[in-house]
CSV table of C-alpha atoms in Angstrom, one decimal:
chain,number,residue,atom,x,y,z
U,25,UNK,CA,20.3,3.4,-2.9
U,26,UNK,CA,17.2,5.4,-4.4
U,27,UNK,CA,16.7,9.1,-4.1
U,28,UNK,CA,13.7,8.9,-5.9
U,29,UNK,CA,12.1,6.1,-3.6
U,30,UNK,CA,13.5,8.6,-0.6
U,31,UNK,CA,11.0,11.4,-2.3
U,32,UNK,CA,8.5,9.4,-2.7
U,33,UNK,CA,8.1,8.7,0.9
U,34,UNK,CA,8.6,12.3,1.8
U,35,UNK,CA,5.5,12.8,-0.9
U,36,UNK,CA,3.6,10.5,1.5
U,37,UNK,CA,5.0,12.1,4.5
U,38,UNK,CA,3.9,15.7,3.8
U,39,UNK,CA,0.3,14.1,1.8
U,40,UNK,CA,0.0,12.4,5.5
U,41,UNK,CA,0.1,15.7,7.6
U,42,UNK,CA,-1.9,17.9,5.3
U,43,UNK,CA,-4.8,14.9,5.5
U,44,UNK,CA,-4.9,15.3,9.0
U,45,UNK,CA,-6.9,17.8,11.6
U,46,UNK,CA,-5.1,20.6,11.9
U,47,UNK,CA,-5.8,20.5,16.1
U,48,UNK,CA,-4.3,17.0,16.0
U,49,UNK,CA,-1.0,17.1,17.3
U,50,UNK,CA,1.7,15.0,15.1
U,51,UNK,CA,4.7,12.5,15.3
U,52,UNK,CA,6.4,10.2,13.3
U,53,UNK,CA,5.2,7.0,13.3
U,54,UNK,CA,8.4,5.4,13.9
U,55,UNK,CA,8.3,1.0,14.2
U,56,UNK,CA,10.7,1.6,17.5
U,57,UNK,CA,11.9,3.6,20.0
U,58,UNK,CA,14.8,4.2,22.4
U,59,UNK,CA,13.4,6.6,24.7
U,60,UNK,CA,12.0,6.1,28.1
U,61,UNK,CA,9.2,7.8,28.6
U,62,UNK,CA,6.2,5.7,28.0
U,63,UNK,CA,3.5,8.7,28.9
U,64,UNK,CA,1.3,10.3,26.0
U,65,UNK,CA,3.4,9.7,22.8
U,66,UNK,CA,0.9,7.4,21.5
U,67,UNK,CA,-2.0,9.5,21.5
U,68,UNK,CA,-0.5,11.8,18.6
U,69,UNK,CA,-1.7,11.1,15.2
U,70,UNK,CA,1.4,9.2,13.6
U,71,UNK,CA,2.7,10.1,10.1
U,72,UNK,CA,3.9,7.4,8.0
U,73,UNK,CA,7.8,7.1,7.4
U,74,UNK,CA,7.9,3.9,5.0
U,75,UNK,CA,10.6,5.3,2.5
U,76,UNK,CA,12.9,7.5,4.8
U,77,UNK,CA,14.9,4.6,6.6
U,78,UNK,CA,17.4,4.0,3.3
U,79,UNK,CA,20.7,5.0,1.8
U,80,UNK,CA,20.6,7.5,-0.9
U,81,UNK,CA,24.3,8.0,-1.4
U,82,UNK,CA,27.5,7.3,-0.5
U,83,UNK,CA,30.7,8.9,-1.9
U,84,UNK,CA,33.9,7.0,-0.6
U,85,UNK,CA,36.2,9.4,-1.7
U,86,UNK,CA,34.4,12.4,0.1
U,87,UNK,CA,33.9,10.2,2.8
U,88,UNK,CA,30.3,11.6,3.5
U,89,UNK,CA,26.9,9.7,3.2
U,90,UNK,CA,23.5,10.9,2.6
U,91,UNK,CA,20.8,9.2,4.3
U,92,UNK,CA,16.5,9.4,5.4
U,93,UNK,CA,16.1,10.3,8.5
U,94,UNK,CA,15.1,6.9,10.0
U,95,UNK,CA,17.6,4.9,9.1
U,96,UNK,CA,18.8,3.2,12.2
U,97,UNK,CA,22.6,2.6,12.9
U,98,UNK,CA,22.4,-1.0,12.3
U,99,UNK,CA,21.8,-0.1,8.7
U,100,UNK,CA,24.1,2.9,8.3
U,101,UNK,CA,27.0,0.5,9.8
U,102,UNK,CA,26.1,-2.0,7.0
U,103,UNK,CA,26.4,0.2,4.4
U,104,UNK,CA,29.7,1.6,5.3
U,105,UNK,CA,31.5,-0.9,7.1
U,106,UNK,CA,32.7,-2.9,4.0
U,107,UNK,CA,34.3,0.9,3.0
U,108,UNK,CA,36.3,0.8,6.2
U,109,UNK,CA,34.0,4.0,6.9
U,110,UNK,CA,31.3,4.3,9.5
U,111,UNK,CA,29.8,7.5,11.0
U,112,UNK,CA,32.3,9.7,13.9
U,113,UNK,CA,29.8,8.7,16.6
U,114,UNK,CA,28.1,5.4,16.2
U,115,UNK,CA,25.5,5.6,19.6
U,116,UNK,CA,25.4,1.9,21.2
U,117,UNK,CA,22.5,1.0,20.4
U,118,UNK,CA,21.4,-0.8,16.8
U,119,UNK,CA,18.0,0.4,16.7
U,120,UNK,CA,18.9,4.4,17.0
U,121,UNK,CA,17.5,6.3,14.4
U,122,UNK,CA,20.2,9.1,12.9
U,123,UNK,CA,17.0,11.4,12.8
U,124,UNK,CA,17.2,10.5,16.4
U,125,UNK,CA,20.1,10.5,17.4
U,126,UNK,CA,20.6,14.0,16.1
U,127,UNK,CA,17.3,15.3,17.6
U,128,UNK,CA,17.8,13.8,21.0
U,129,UNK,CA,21.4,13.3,21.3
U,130,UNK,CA,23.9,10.6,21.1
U,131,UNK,CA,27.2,9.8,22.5
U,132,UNK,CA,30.1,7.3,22.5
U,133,UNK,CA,33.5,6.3,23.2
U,134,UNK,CA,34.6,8.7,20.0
U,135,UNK,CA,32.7,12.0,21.8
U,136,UNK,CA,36.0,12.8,23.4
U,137,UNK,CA,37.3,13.6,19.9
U,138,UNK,CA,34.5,14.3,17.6
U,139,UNK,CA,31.5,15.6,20.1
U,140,UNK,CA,28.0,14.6,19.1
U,141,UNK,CA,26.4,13.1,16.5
U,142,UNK,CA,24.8,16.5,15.2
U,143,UNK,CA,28.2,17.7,14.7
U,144,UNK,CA,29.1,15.4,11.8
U,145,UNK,CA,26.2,16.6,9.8
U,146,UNK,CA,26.9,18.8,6.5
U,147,UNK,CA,23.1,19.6,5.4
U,148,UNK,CA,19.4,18.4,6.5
U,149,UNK,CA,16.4,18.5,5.4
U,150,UNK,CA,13.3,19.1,7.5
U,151,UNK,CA,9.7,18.3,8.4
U,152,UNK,CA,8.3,21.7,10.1
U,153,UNK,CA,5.1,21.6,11.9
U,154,UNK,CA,3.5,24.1,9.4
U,155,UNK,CA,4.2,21.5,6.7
U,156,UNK,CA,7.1,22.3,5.1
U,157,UNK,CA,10.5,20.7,4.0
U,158,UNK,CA,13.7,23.1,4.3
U,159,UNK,CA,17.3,22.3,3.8
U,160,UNK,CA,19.2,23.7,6.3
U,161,UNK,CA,22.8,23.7,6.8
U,162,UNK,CA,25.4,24.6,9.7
U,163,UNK,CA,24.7,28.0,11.3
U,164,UNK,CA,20.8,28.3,10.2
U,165,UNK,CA,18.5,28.7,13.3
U,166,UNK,CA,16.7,25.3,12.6
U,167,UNK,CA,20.1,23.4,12.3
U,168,UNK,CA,21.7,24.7,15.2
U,169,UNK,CA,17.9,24.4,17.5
U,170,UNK,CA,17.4,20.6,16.0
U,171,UNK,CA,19.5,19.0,18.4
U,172,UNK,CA,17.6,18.1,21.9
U,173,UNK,CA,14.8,19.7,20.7
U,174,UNK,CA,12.8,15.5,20.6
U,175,UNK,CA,10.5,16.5,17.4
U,176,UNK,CA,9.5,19.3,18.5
U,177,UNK,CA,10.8,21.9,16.0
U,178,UNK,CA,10.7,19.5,13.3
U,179,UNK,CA,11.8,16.0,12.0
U,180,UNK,CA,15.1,15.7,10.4
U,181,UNK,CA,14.1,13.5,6.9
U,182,UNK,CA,17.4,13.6,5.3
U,183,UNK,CA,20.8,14.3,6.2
U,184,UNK,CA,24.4,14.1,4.7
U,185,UNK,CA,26.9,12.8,7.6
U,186,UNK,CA,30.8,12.8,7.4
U,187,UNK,CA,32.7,9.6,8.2
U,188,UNK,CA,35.8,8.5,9.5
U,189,UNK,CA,38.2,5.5,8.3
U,190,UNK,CA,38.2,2.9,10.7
U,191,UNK,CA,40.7,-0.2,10.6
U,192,UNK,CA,39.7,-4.1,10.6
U,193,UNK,CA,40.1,-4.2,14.3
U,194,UNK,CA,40.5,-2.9,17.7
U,195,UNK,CA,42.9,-3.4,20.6
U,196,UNK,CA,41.0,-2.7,24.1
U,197,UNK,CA,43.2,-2.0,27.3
U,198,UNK,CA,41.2,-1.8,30.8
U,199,UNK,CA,43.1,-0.4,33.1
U,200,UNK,CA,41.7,-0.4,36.4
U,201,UNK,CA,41.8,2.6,39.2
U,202,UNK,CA,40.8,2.7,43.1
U,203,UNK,CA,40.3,6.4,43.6
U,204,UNK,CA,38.1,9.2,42.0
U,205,UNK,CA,40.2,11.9,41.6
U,206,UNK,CA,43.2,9.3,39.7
U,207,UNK,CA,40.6,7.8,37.7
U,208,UNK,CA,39.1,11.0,35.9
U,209,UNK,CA,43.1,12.7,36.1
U,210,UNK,CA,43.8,9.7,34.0
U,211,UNK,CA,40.9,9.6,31.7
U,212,UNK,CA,41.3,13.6,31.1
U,213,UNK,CA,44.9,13.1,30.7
U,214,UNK,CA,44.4,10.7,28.1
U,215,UNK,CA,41.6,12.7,26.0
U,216,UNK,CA,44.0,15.8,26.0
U,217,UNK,CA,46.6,14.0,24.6
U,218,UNK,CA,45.1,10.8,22.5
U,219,UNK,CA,47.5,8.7,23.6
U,220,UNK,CA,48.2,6.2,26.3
U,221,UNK,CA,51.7,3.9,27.3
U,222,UNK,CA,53.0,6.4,24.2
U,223,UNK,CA,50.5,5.2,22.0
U,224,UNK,CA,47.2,6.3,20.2
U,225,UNK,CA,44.2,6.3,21.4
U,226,UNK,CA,40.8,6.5,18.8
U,227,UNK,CA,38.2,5.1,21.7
U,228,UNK,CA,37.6,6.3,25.6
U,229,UNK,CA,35.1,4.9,28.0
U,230,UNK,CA,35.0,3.1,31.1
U,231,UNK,CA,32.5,1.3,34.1
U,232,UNK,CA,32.3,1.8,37.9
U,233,UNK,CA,31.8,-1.4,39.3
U,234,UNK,CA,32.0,0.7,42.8
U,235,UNK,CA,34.1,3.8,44.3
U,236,UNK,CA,36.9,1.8,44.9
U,237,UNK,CA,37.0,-0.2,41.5
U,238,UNK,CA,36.5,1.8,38.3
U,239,UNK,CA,37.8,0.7,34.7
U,240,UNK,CA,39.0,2.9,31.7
U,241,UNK,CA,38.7,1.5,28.3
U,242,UNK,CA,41.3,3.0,25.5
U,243,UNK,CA,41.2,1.6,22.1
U,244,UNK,CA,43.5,1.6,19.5
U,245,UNK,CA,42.6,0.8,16.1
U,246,UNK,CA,44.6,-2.0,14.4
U,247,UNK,CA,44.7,-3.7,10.8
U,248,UNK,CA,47.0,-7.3,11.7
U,249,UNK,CA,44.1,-10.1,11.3
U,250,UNK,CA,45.6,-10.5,15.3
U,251,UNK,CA,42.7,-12.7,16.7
U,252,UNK,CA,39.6,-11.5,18.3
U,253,UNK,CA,37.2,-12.0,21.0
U,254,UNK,CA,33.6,-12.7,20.9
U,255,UNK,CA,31.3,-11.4,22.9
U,256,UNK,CA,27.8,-12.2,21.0
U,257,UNK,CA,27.6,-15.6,22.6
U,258,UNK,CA,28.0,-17.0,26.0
U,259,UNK,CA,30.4,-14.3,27.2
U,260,UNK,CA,29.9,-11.2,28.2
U,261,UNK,CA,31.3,-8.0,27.5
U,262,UNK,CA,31.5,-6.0,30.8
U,263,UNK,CA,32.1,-8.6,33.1
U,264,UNK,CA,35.3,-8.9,30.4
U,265,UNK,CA,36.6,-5.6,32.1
U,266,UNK,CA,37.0,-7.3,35.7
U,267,UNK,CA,39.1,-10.3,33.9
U,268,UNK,CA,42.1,-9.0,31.6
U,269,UNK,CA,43.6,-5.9,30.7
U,270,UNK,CA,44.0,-6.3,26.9
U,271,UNK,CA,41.7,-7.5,24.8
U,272,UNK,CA,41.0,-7.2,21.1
U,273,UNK,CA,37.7,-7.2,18.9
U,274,UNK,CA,36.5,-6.5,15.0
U,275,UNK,CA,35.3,-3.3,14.5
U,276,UNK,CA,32.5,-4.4,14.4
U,277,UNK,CA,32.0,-6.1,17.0
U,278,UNK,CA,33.4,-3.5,19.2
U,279,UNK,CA,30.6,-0.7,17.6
U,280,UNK,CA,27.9,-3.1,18.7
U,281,UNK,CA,29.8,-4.4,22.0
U,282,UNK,CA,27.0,-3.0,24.7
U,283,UNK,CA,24.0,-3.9,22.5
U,284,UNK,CA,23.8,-7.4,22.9
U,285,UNK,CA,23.4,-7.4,26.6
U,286,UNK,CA,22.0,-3.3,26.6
U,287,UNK,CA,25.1,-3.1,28.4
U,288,UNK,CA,24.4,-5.1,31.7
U,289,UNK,CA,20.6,-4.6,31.7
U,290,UNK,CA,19.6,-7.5,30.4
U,291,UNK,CA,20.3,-9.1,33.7
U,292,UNK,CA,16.8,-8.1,34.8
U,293,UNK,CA,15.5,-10.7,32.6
U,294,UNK,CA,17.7,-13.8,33.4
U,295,UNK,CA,19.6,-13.6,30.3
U,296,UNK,CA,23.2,-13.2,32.4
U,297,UNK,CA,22.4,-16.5,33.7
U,298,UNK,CA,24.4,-19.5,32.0
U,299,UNK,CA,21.9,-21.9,31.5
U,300,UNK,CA,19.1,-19.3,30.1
U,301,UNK,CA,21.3,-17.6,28.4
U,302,UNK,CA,21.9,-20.9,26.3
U,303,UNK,CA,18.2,-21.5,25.6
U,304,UNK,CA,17.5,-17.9,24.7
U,305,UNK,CA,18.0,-17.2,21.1
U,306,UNK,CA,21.3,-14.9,20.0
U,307,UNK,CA,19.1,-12.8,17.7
U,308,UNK,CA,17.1,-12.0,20.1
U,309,UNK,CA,19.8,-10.7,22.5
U,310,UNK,CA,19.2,-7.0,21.1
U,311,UNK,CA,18.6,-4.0,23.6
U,312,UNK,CA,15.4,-3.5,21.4
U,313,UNK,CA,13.8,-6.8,22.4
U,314,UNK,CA,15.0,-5.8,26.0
U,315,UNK,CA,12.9,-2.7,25.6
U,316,UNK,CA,10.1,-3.9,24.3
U,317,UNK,CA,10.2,-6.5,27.5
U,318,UNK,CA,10.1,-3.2,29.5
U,319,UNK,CA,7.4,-1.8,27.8
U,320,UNK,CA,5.1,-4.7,28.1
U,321,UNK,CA,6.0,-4.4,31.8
U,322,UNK,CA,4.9,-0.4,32.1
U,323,UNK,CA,1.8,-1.1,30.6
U,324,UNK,CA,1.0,-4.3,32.5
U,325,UNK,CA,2.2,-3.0,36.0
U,326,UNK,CA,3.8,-6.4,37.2
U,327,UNK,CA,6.7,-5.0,38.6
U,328,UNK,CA,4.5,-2.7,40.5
U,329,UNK,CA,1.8,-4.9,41.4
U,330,UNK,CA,5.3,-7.3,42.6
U,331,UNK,CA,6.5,-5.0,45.0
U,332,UNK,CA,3.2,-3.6,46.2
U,333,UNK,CA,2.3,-7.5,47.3
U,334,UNK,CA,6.2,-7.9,48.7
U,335,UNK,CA,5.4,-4.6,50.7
U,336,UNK,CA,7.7,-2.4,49.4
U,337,UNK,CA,7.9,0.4,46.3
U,338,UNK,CA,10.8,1.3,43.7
U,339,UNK,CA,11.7,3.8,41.2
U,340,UNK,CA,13.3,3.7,38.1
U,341,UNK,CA,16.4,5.4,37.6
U,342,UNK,CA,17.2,5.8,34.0
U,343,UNK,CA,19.4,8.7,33.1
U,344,UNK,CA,22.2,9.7,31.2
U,345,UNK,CA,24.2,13.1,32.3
U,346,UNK,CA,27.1,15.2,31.6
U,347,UNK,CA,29.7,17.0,34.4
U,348,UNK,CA,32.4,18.7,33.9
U,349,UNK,CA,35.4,16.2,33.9
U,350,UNK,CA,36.8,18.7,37.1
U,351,UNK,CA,33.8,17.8,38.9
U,352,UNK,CA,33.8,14.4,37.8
U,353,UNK,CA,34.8,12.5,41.0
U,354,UNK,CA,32.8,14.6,43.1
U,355,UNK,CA,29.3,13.6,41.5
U,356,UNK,CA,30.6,10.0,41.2
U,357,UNK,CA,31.5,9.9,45.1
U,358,UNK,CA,28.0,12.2,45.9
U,359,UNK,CA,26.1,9.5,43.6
U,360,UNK,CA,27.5,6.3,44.9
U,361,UNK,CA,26.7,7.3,48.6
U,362,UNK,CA,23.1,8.4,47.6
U,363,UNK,CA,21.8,6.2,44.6
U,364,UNK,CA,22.5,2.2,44.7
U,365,UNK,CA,23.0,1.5,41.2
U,366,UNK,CA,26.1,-0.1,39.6
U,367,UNK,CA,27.8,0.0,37.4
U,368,UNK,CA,27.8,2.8,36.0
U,369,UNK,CA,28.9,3.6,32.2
U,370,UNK,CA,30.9,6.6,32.3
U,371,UNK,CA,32.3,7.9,28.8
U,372,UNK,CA,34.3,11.7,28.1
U,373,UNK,CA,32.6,14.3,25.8
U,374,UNK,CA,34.0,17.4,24.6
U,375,UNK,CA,32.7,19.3,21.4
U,376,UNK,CA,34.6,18.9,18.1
U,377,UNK,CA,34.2,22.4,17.1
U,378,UNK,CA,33.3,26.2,18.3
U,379,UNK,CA,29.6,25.9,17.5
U,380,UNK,CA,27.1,26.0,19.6
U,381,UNK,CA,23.8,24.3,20.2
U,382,UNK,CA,21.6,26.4,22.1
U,383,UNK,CA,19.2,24.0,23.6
U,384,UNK,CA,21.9,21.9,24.7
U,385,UNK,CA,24.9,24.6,25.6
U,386,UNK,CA,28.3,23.1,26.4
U,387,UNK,CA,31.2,25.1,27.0
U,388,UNK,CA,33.6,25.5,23.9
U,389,UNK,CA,36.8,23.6,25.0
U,390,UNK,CA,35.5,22.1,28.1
U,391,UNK,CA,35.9,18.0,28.6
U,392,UNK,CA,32.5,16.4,30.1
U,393,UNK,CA,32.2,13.2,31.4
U,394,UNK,CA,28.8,11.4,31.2
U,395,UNK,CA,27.6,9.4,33.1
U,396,UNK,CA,25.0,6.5,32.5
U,397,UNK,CA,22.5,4.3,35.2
U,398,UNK,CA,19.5,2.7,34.3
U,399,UNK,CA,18.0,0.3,37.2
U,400,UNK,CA,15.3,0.2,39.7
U,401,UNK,CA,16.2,0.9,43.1
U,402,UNK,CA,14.4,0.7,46.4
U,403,UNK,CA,11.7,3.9,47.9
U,404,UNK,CA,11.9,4.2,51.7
U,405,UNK,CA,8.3,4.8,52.9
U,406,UNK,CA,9.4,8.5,53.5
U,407,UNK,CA,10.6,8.9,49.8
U,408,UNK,CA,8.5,10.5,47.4
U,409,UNK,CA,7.7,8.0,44.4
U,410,UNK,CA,10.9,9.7,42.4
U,411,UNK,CA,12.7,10.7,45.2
U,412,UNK,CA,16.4,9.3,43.7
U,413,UNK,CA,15.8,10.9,40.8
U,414,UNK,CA,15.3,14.7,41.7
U,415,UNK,CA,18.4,14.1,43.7
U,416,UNK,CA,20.3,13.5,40.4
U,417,UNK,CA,19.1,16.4,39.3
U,418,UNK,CA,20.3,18.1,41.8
U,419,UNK,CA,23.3,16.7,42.4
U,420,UNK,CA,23.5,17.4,38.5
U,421,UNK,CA,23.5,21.0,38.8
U,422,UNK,CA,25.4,21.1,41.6
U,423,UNK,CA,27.9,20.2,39.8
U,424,UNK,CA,27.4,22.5,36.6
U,425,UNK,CA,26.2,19.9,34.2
U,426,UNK,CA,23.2,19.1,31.9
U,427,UNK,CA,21.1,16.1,32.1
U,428,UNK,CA,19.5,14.2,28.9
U,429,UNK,CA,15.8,14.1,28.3
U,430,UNK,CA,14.8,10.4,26.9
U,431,UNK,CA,13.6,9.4,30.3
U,432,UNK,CA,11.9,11.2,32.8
U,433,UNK,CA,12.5,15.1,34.0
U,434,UNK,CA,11.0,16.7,36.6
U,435,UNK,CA,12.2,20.2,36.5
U,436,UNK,CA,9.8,23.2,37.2
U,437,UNK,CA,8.5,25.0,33.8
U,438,UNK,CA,10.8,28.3,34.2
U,439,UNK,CA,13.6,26.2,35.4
U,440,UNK,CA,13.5,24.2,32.1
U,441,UNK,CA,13.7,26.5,29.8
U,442,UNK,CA,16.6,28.6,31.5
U,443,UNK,CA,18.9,25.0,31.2
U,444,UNK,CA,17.3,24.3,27.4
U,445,UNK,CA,17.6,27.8,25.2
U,446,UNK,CA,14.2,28.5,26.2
U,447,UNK,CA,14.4,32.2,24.6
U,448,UNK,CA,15.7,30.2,21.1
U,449,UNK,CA,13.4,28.2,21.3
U,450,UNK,CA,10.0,30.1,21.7
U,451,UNK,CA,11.3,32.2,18.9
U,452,UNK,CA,11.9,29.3,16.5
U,453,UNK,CA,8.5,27.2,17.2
U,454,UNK,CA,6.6,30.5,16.5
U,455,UNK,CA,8.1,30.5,13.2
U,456,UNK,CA,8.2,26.9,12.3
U,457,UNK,CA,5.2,25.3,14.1
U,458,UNK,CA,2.9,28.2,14.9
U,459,UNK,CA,-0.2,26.2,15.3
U,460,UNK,CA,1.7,24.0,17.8
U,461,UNK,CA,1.1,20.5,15.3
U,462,UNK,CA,4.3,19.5,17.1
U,463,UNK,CA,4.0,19.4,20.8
U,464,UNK,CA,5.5,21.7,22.9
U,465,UNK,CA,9.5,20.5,24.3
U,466,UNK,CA,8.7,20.9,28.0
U,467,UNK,CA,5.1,19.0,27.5
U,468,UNK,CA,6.7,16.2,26.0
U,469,UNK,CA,9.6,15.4,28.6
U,470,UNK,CA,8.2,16.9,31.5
U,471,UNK,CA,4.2,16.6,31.5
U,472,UNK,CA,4.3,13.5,29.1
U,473,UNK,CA,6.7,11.8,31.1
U,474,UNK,CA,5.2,12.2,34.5
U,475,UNK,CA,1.4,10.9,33.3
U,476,UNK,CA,3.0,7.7,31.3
């Protein structure tokens, strides 16, 4: 823990971006990624970051830890897990940034009690276009703006994040539901009150396996050394749902429970198969070795090239949304009759506090329910090369949700910036990025996106 070697590399950062062109657009050169867009990203001139992925405090008592802005989960976990602490939204994925996760959003089986990651953060600091650092703090323009803004107002470079006291272990029950409208009742039930069979509940989330056979996951933390399963080896997490109704897991294990297989994604590379799955290294079951696997595949084109020579065409589908919990089992039934992908991750979402974050606006009080698919599915020759996902979209707003933007986005210009604070944000990119050094938020997940 070094605040000094923290500095330092924000020295080098701001040294980095006054030694460029001032018409070169910017980004942080960051040594991974977990977004899906694989368009023009690379052709910005990338800042160095060596410095800002470390630990600068942590105070046990005050339960809060400050941290650079690239620091990934995996790290953060580390750091606070042997203080029985870890952050109040821990995003799936080891390889998240915090930087990230606050710019672009995160979410997990906590976000029915504590909201977003964004929303556990006391104080940032931040890399403006123009070339300044400000600290900024709950209520200033920048702070609330930062999140789903993607780097475009600025880069957050240090931040000071409350966390919660976790226990040793978790108990998991899986309780399975045939209908729509029961499943969601349940699941809303259960967020209002925290509790389920009379007990408490700290974790929600759940997986549609089809309309007819959906799972909700409670958990329940617990500190009696009961014994645990393990899911980092041969077995496999999700199929676990489909199997028994209570199961138990370390903390730790249970934080990094979807990783290991990117939650059933790595499937597409043979890995859910017994015998390859013996031969291919644990370490390298990690959803960021899975994504590099993808991008090699984007820039190669042999998925493409494949189903171009078997005569047929497919899209990928990769999306995370958020409906209204009331409209919940309408989407699901619209989606399962429209998109072939399963499962489908579904986990509840309601802010932790009256704030809002104008790019991203949820109502104050209201219970979301998101939903995550990420496949390839098959183009009829009358479809339109993303033809399944403007119908998301649609069937999105339809419904009176919001839609992430890591992957791709196809709305118009004008309808963009009526769903994402387009007013706010105009206003705040004049004053922090005038000479547009950061690109522009509907270039970056629209245009990019479509040309990658």
């Amino acid at each position: 823990m070094s605040r000094p070697l923290h500095d330092a590399g924000v020295a080098r950062l701001q040294a980095a971006l006054r030694a460029t062109d001032p018409r070169d657009t910017i980004r942080l050169a960051k040594p991974s990624s977990n977004l899906f867009r694989f368009g023009k990203r690379d052709a910005a001139v990338g800042l160095p970051t060596d410095g800002l992925d470390s630990v600068i405090a942590l105070d046990t008592e005050a339960r809060t830890i400050e941290v650079g802005g690239l620091i990934t989960y995996e790290r953060l976990v580390a750091a606070t897990l042997p203080h029985k602490l870890v952050p109040t939204v821990v995003p799936q994925l080891k390889t998240i940034t915090v930087g990230g996760a606050v710019a672009g959003l995160g979410i997990e089986s906590s976000s029915f009690r504590e909201g977003l990651p964004h929303e556990a953060v006391r104080e940032m600091d931040v890399l403006t276009g123009d070339g300044r650092v400000l600290t900024v703090f709950p209520g200033d323009d920048l702070f609330q703006a930062l999140p789903n803004s993607y780097g475009t107002l600025g880069y957050a470079v240090r931040l000071v994040l409350d966390l919660d006291p976790v226990s040793n272990e978790i108990e998991l029950t899986h309780v399975r539901f045939s209908r729509p409208e029961e499943y969601f009742e349940a699941m809303h039930e259960t967020c209002e009150t925290r509790t389920h069979d009379g007990g408490k509940v700290d974790y929600v989330d759940g997986v549609v396996f089809s309309p007819t056979e959906m799972y909700m996951t409670v958990g329940s933390l617990r500190d009696d050394h009961a014994p645990t399963s393990d899911y980092t080896g041969q077995s496999i997490y999700y199929q676990s749902l489909r199997r028994q109704r209570h199961d138990r897991l370390t903390i730790h294990d249970y934080l990094w429970r979807w990783d290991t297989d990117w939650f059933w994604c790595s499937a597409a590379f043979g890995v859910q198969n017994r015998f390859v799955r013996r031969l291919w290294p644990s370490y390298r079951r990690r959803s960021d070795v899975y994504r590099k696997l993808v991008r090699l595949d984007r820039k190669t084109g042999l998925t493409r090239t494949l189903a171009r020579l078997g005569g047929g065409r497919r899209e990928a589908v990769i999306q995370d949304v958020e409906v209204p919990i009331r409209q919940a089992s309408r989407f699901l039934e619209w989606f399962c009759a429209e998109v072939p992908i399963r499962p489908i991750w579904v986990c509840p979402l309601a802010l932790s506090s009256a704030r809002q974050w104008p790019l991203y606006p949820l109502g104050i009080g209201e219970t979301y329910v998101n939903f995550g698919f990420w496949a390839t599915v098959a183009l009829d020759p009358q479809h339109e090369r993303d033809h399944h996902n403007r119908r998301v979209e649609e069937l999105v707003d339809d419904c009176g949700g919001h839609k992430s933007l890591y992957s791709t986005v196809h709305y118009g210009r004008a309808e963009f910036w009526r769903k994402y604070g387009g007013e706010t944000y105009h206003a705040l990119k004049n004053r922090y990025d005038a000479t547009g050094r950061l690109p522009m938020l509907f270039d970056k997940v629209v245009t990019d996106s479509a040309t990658g």
